[in-house]
Coordinates of N, CA and C in Angstrom, one line a residue:
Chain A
X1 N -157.8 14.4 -121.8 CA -157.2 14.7 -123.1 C -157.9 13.9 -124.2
X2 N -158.2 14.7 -125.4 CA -158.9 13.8 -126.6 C -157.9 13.6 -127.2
X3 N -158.5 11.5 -127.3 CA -157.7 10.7 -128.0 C -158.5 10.1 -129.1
X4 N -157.9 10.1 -130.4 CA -158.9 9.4 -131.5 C -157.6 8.3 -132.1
X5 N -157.8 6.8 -131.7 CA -157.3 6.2 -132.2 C -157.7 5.2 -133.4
X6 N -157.6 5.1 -134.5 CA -158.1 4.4 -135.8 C -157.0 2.8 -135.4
X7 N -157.8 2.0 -136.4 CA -157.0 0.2 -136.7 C -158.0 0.3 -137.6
X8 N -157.0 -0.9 -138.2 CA -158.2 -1.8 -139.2 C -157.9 -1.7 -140.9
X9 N -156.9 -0.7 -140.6 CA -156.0 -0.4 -142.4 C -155.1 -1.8 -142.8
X10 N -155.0 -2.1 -143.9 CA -154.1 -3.0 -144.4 C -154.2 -3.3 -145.2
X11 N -153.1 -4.1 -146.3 CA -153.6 -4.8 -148.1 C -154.6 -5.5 -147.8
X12 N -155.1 -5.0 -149.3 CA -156.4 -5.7 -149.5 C -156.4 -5.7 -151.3
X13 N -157.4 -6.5 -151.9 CA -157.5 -6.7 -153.2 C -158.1 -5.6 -153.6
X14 N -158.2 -5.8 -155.1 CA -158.9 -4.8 -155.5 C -160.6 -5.7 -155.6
X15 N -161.3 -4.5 -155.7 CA -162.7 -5.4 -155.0 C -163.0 -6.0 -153.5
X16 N -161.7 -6.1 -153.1 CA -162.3 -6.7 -152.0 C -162.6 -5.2 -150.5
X17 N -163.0 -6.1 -149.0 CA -163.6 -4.8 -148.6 C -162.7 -4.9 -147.2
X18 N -163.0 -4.4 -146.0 CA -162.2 -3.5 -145.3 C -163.0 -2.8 -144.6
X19 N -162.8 -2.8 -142.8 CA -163.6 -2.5 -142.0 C -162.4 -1.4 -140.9
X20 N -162.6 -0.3 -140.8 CA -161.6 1.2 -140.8 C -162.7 1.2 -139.0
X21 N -161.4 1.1 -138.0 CA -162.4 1.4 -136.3 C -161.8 2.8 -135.4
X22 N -162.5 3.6 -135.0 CA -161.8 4.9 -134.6 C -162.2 4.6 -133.0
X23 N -161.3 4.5 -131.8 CA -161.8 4.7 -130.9 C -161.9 6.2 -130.2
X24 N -162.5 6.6 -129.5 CA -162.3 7.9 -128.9 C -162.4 7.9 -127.6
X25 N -161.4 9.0 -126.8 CA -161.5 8.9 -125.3 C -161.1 10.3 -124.6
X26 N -162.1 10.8 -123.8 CA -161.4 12.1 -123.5 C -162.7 13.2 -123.6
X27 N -163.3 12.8 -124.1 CA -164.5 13.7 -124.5 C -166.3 12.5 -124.2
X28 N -167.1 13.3 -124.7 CA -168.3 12.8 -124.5 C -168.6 12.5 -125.9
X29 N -168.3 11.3 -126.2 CA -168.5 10.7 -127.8 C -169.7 11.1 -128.8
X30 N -171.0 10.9 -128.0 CA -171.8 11.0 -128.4 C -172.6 12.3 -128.6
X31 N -171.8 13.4 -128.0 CA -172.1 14.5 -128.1 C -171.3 15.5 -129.8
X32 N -170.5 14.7 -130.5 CA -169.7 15.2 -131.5 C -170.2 14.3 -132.8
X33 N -170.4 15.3 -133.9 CA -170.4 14.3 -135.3 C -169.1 13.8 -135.1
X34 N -168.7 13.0 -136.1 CA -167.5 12.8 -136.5 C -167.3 12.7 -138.1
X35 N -165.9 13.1 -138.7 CA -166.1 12.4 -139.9 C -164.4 11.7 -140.2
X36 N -164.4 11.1 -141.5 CA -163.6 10.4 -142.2 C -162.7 11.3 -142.8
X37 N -161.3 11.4 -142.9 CA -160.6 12.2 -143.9 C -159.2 11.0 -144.5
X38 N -159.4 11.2 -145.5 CA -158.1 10.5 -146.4 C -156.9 11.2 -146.9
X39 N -155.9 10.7 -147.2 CA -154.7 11.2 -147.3 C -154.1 10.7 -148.9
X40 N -154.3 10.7 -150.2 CA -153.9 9.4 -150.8 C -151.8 9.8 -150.6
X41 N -151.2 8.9 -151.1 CA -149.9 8.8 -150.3 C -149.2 10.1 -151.7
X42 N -148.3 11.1 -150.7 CA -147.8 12.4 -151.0 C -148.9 13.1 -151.4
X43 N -150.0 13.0 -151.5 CA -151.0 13.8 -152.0 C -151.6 14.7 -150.8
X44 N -152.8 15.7 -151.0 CA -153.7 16.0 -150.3 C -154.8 15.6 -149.7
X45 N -155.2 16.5 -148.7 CA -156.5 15.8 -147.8 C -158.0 15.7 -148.5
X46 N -158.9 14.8 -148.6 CA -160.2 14.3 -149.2 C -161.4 13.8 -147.9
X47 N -161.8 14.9 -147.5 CA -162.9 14.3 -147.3 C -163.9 13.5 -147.3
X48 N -164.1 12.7 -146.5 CA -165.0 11.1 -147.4 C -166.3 10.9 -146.8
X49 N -166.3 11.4 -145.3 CA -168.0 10.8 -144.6 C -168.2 11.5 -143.7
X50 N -169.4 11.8 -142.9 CA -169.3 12.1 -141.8 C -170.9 11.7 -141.1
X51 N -170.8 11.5 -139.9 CA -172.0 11.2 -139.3 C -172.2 11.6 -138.0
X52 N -173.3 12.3 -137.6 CA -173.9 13.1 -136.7 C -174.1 12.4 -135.0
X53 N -173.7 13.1 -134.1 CA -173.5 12.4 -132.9 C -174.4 11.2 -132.7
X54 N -175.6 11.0 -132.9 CA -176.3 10.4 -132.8 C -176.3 9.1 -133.4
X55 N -175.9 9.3 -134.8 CA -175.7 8.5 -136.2 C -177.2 8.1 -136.5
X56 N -177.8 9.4 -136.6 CA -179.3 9.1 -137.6 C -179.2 9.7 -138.9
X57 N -178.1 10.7 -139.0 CA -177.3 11.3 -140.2 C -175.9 10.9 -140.9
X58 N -176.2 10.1 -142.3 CA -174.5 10.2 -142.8 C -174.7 10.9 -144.3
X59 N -173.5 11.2 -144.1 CA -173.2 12.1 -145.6 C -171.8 11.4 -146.0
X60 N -172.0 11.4 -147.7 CA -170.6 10.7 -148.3 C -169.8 11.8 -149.0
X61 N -168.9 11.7 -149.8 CA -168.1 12.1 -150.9 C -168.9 11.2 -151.6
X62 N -168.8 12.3 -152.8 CA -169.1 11.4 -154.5 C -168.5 9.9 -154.3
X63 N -166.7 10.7 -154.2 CA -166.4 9.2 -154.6 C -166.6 8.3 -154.0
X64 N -167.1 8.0 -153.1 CA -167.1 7.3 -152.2 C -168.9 6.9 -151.8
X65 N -169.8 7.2 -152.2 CA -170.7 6.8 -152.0 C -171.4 5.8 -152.7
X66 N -172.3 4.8 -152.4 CA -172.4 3.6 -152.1 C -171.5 2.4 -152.5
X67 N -170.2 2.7 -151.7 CA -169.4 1.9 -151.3 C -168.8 1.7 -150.5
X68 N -168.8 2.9 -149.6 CA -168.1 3.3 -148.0 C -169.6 3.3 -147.1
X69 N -169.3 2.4 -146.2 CA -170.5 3.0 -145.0 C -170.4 3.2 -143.6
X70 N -170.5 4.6 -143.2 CA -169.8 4.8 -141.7 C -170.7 4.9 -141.0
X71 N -170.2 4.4 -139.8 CA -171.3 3.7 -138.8 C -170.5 4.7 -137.2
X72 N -171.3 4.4 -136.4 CA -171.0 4.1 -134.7 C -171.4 3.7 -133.7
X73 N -170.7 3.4 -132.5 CA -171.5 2.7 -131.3 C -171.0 3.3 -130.2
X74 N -171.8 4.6 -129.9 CA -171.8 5.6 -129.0 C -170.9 4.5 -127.4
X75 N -171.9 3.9 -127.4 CA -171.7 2.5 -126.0 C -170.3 2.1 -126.4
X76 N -169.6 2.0 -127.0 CA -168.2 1.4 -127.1 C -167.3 2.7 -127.8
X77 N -167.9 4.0 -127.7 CA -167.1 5.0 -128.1 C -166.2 4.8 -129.2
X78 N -167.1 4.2 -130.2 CA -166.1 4.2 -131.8 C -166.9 4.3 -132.8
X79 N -166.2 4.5 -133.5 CA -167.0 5.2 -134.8 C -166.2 4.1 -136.1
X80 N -166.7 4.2 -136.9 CA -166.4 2.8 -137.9 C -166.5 3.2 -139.4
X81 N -166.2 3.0 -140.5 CA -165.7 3.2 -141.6 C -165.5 1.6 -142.8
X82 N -167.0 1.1 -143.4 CA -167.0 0.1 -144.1 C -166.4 0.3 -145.2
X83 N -165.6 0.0 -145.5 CA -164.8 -0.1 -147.4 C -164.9 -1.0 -148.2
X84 N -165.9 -1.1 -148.8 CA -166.7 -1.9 -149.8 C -166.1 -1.9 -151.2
X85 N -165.9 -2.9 -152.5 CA -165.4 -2.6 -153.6 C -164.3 -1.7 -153.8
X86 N -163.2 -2.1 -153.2 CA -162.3 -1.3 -153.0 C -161.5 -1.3 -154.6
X87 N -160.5 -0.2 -154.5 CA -160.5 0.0 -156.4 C -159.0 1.0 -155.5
X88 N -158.1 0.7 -156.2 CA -156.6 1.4 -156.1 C -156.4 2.8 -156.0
X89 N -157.3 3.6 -156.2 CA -157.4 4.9 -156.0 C -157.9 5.2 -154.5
X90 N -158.9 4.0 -153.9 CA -158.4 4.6 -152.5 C -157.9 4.0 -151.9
X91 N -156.7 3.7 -152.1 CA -155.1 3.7 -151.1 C -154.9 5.1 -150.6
X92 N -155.0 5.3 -149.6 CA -154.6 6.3 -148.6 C -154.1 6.3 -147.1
X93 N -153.8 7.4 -146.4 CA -154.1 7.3 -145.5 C -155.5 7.7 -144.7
X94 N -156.3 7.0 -143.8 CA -157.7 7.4 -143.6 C -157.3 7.8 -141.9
X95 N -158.0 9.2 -141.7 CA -157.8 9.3 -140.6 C -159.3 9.9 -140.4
X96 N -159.6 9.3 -138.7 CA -160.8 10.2 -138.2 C -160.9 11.4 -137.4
X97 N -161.6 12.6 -137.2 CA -161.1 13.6 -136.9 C -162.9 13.9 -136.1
X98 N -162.5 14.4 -134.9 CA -163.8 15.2 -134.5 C -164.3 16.9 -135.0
X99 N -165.7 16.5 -135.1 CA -166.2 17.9 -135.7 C -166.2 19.0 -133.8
X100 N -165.6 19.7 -134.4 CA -165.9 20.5 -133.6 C -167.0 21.2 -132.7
X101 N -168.3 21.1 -133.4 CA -169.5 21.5 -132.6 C -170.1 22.8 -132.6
X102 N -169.3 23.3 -133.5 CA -169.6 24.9 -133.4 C -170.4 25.5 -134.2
X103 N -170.4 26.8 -134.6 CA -171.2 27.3 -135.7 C -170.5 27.3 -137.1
X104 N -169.4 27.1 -137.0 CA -168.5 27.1 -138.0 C -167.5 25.7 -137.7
X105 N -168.2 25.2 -138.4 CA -167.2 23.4 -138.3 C -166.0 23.4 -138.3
X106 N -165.6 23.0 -137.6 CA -164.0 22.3 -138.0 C -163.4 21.0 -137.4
X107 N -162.3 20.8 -138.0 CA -162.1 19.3 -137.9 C -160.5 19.6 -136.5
X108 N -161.3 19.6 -135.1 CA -160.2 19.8 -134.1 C -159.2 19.2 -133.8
X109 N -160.0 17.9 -133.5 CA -159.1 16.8 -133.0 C -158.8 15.6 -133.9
X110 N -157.7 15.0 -134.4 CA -157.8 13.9 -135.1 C -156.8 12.7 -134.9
X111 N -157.0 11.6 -135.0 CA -156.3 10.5 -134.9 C -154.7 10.1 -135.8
X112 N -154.4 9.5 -135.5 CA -152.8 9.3 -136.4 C -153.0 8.8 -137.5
X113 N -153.9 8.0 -137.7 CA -154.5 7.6 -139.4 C -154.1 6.1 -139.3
X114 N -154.8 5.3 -140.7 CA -154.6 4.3 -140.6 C -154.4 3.6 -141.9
X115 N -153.5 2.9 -142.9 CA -153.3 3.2 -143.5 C -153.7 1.8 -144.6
X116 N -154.4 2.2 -145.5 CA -155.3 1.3 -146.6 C -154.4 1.0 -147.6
X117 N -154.0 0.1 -148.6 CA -153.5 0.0 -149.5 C -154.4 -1.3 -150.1
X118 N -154.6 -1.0 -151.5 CA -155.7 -1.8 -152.5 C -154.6 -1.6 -153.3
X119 N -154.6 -3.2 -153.9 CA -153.6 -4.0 -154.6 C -153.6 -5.1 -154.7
X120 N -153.3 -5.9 -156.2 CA -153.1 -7.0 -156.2 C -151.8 -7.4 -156.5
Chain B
X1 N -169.5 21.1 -156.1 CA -168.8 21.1 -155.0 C -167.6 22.5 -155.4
X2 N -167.5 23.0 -153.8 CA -166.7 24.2 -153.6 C -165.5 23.8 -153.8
X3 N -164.5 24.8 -154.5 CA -163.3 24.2 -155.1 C -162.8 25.0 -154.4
X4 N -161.0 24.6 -153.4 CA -160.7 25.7 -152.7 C -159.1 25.6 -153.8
X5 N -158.4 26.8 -154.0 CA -157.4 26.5 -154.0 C -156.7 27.7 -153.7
X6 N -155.3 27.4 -152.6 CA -153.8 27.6 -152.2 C -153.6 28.4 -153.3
X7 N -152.4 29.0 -152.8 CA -151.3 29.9 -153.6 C -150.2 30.5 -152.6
X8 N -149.2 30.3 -152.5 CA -148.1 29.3 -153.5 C -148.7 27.8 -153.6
X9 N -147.9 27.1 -154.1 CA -147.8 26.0 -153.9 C -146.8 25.5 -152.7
X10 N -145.6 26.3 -153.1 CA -144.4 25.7 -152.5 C -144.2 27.3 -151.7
X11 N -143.2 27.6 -150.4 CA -143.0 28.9 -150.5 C -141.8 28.8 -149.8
X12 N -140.5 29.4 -149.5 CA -139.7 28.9 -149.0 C -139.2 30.6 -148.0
X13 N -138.7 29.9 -147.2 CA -138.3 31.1 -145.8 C -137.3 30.8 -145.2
X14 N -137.2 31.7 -144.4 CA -136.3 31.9 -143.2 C -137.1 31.8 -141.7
X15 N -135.7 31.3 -141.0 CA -136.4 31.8 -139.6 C -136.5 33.1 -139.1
X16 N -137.8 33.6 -138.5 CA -137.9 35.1 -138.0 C -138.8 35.9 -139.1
X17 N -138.3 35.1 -140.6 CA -139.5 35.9 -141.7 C -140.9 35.9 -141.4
X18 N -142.1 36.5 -142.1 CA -143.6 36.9 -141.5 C -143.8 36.2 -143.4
X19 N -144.6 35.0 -143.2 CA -145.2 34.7 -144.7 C -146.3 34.9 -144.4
X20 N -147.0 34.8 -145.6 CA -148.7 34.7 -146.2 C -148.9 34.1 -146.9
X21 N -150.1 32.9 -147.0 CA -150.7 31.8 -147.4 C -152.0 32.2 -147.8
X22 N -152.3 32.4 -149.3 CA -153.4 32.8 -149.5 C -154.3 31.4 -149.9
X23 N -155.8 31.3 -149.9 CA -157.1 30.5 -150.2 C -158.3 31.0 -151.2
X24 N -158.3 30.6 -152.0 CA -159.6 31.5 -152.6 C -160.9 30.0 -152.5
X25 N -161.6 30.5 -152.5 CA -163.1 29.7 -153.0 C -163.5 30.2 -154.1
X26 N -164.4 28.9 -154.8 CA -164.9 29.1 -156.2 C -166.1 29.7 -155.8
X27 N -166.8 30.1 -154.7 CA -167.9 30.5 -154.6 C -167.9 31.4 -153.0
X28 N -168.6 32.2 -152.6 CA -168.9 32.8 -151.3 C -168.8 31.7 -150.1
X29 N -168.2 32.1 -149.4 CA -168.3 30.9 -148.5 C -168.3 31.8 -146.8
X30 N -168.5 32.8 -146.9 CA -168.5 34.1 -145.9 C -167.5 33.9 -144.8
X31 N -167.3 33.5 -143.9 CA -166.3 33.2 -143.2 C -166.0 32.0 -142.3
X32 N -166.6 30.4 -143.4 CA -166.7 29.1 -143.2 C -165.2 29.0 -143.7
X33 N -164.5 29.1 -143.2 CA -162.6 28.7 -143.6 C -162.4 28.4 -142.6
X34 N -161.3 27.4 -142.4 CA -160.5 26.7 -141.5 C -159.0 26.3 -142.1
X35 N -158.1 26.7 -141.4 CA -156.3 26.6 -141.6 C -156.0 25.3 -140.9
X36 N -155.0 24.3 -141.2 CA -154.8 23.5 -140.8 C -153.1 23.2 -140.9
X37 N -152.3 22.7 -140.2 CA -151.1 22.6 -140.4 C -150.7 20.7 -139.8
X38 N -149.7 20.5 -141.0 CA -149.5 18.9 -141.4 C -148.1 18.9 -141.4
X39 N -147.8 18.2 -140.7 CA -145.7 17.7 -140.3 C -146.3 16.2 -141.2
X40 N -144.9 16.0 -142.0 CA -144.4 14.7 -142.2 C -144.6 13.9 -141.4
X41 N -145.8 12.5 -141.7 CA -145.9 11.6 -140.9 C -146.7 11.9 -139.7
X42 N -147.5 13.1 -139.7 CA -148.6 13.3 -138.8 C -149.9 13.7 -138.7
X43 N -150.8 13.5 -138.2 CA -152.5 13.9 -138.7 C -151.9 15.5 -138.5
X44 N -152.8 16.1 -139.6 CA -153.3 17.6 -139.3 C -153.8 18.3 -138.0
X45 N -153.4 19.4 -137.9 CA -153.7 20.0 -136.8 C -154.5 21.3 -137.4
X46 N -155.5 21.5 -136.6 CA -156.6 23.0 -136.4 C -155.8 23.9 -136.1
X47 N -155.3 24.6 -136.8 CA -154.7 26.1 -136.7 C -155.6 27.1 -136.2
X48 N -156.6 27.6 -137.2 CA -157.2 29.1 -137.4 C -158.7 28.4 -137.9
X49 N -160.1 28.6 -137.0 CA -161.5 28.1 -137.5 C -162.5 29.7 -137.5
X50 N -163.2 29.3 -138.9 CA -164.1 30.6 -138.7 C -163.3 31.7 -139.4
X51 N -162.0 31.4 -140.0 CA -161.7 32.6 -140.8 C -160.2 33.2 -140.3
X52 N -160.7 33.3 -138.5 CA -159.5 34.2 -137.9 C -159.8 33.8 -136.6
X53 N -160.4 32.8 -136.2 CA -160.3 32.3 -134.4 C -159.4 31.5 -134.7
X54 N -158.1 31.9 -133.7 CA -157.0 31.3 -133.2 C -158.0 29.5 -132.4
X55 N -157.5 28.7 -132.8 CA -157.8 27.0 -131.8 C -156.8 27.3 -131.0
X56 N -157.5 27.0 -129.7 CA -157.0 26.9 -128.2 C -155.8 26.2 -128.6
X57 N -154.5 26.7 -128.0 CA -153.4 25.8 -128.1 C -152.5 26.4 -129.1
X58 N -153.0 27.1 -130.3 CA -152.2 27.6 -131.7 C -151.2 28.9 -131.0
X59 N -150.1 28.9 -131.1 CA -149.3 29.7 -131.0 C -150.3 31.3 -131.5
X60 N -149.8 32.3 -131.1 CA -150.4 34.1 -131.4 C -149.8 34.1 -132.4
X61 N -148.6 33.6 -133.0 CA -148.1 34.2 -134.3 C -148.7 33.7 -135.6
X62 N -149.4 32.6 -135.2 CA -150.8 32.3 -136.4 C -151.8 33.4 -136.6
X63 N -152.1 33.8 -137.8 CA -153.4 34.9 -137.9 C -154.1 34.1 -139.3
X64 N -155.3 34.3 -139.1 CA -156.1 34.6 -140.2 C -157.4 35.3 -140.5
X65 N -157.2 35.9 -141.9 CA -158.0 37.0 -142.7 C -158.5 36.6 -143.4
X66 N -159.6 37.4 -143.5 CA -160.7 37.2 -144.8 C -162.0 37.1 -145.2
X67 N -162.8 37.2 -145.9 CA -163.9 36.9 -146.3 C -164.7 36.9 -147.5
X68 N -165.5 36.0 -147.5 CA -166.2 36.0 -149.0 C -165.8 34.7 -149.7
X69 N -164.5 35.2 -150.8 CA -164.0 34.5 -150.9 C -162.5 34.4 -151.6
X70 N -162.0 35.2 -150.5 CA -160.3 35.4 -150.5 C -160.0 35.2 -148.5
X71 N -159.3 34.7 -148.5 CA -158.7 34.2 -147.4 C -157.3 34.2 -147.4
X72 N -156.3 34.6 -146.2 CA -155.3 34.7 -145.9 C -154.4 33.8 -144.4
X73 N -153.8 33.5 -144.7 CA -153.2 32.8 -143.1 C -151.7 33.3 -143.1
X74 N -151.6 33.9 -142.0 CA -150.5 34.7 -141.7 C -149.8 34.2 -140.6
X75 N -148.2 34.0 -140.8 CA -147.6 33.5 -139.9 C -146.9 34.4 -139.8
X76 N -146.2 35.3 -138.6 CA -145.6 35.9 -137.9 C -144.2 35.1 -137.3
X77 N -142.6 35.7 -137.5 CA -141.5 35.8 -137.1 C -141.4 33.9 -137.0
X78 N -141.4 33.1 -138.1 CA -141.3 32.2 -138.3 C -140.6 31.0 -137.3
X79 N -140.9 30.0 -136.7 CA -140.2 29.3 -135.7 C -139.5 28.1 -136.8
X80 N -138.8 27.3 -136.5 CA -138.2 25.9 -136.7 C -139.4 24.9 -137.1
X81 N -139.9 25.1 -136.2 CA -141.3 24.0 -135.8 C -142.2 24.5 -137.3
X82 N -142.2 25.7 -137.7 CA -143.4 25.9 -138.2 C -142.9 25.4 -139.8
X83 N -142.2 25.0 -140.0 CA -141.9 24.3 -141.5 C -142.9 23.2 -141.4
X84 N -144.2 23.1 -142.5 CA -145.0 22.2 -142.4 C -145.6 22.5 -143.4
X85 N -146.6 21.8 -143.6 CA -147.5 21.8 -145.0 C -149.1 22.9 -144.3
X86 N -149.3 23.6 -145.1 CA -150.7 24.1 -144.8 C -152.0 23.8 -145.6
X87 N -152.6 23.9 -145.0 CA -154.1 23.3 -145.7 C -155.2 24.5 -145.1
X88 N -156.1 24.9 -146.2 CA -157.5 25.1 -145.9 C -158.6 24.3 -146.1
X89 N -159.6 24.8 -145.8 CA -160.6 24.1 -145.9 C -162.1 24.9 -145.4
X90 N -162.6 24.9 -146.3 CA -164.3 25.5 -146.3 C -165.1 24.4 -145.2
X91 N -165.8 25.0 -145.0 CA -167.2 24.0 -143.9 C -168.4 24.7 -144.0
X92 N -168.4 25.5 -145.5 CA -170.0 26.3 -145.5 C -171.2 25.0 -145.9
X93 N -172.2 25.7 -146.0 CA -173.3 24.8 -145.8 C -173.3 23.5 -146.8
X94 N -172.5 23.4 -147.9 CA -172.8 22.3 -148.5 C -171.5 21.4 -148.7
X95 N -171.8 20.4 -148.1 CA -170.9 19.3 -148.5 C -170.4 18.9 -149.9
X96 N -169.0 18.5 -150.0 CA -168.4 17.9 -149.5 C -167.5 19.4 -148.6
X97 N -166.4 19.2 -147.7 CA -165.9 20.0 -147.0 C -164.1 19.9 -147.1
X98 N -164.3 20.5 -148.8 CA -162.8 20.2 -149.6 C -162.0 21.3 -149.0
X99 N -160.8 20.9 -149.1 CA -159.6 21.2 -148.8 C -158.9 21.7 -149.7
X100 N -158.1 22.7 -150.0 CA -157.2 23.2 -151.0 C -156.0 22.1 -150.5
X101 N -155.2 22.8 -151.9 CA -154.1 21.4 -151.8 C -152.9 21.6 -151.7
X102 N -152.9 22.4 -150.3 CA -151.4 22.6 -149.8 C -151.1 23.5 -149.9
X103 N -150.0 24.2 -149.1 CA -149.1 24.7 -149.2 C -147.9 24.3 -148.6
X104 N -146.9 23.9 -149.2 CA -145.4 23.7 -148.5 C -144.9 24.1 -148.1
X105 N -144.1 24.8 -146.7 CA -143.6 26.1 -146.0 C -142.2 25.4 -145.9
X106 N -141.2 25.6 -146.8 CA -139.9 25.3 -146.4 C -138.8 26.0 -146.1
X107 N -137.9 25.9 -145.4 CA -136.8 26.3 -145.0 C -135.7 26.5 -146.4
X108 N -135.7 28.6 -146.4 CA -134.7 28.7 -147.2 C -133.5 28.5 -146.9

């Protein structure tokens, strides 16, 4: 069974940063991009990152680009999500979700989320 | 970036009714769509990938239609369970891979 479990959400200041950890189990890690999806609270879903099985490829959201940096370590089957200059608009829920693999992407499996709040 | 947006926003039913959830894209997106369904307090689930491929596991009474850039998600004789929020979402070639913004399926 694929399991995608996220930690690592919690208050934080504004400016300050935040380290988002997805473990994964069930599948062959390294064979799947993965990416990042956010939730901000009652709102809709926002795509934020995603990076290629390998992690020789990452791609951002606008908003989020050079201040978010998503990483992984195939060998410890997790994938990672740096949150850098954090600013009250991304309070969300951040979940990680596997790319499906296909010819036509989609986001199959996903984790229960984890949840960020920026605040002073 | 591809702008997706829902229609209704809100839609409200019965049990056993057959709704439709329409998607448009701001641009051709040929049949890069994906449906997704969201319970209170739960990650999203893969409905319908590629337009109209049923995800392993999705109940038959899920359908989706379409191409270009009008899209349809069709639910059939409505369950309990299926009160949920819906979402699409494009995956054509250029990133970012936005989401329209909901649809609410509530209990008339």
């Amino acid at each position: 069974e694929v399991q995608l479990v996220e930690s690592g959400g919690g208050l934080v200041q504004p400016g300050g940063s935040l380290r988002l950890s997805c473990v994964a189990s069930g599948f062959n890690f390294d064979d799947f991009s993965m990416h990042w999806v956010r939730q901000l609270p009652g709102k809709g879903l926002e795509w934020v990152s995603l990076i290629t099985g390998d992690g020789g490829s990452t791609y951002y959201a606008d908003s989020v680009e050079g201040r978010f940096t998503i990483s992984r370590d195939n060998g410890k089957n997790s994938l990672y999500l740096l949150l850098n200059s954090l600013r009250s608009e991304d309070t969300a829920l951040y979940f990680c979700a596997r790319d499906n693999h296909g010819q036509s992407v989609a986001f199959d499996n996903w984790g229960q989320g984890t949840l960020v709040t920026v605040s002073s | 970036d591809i702008q997706m947006t829902q229609s209704p926003s809100t839609l409200s039913a019965s049990v056993g009714d057959s709704v439709t959830i329409t998607c448009r894209a701001s641009q051709n997106i040929i049949n890069y769509l994906n449906w997704y369904q969201q319970k209170p307090g739960k990650a999203p689930k893969l409905l319908i990938h590629a337009a109209s491929r049923l995800q392993s596991g999705a109940p038959p009474r899920f359908s989706g239609s379409g191409s270009g850039t009008e899209f349809t998600l069709t639910i059939n004789s409505l369950q309990p369970e299926d009160f949920a929020t819906y979402y699409c979402q494009h995956s054509y070639t250029t990133l970012p891979y936005t989401f329209g913004q909901g649809t609410k399926l509530e209990i008339k």
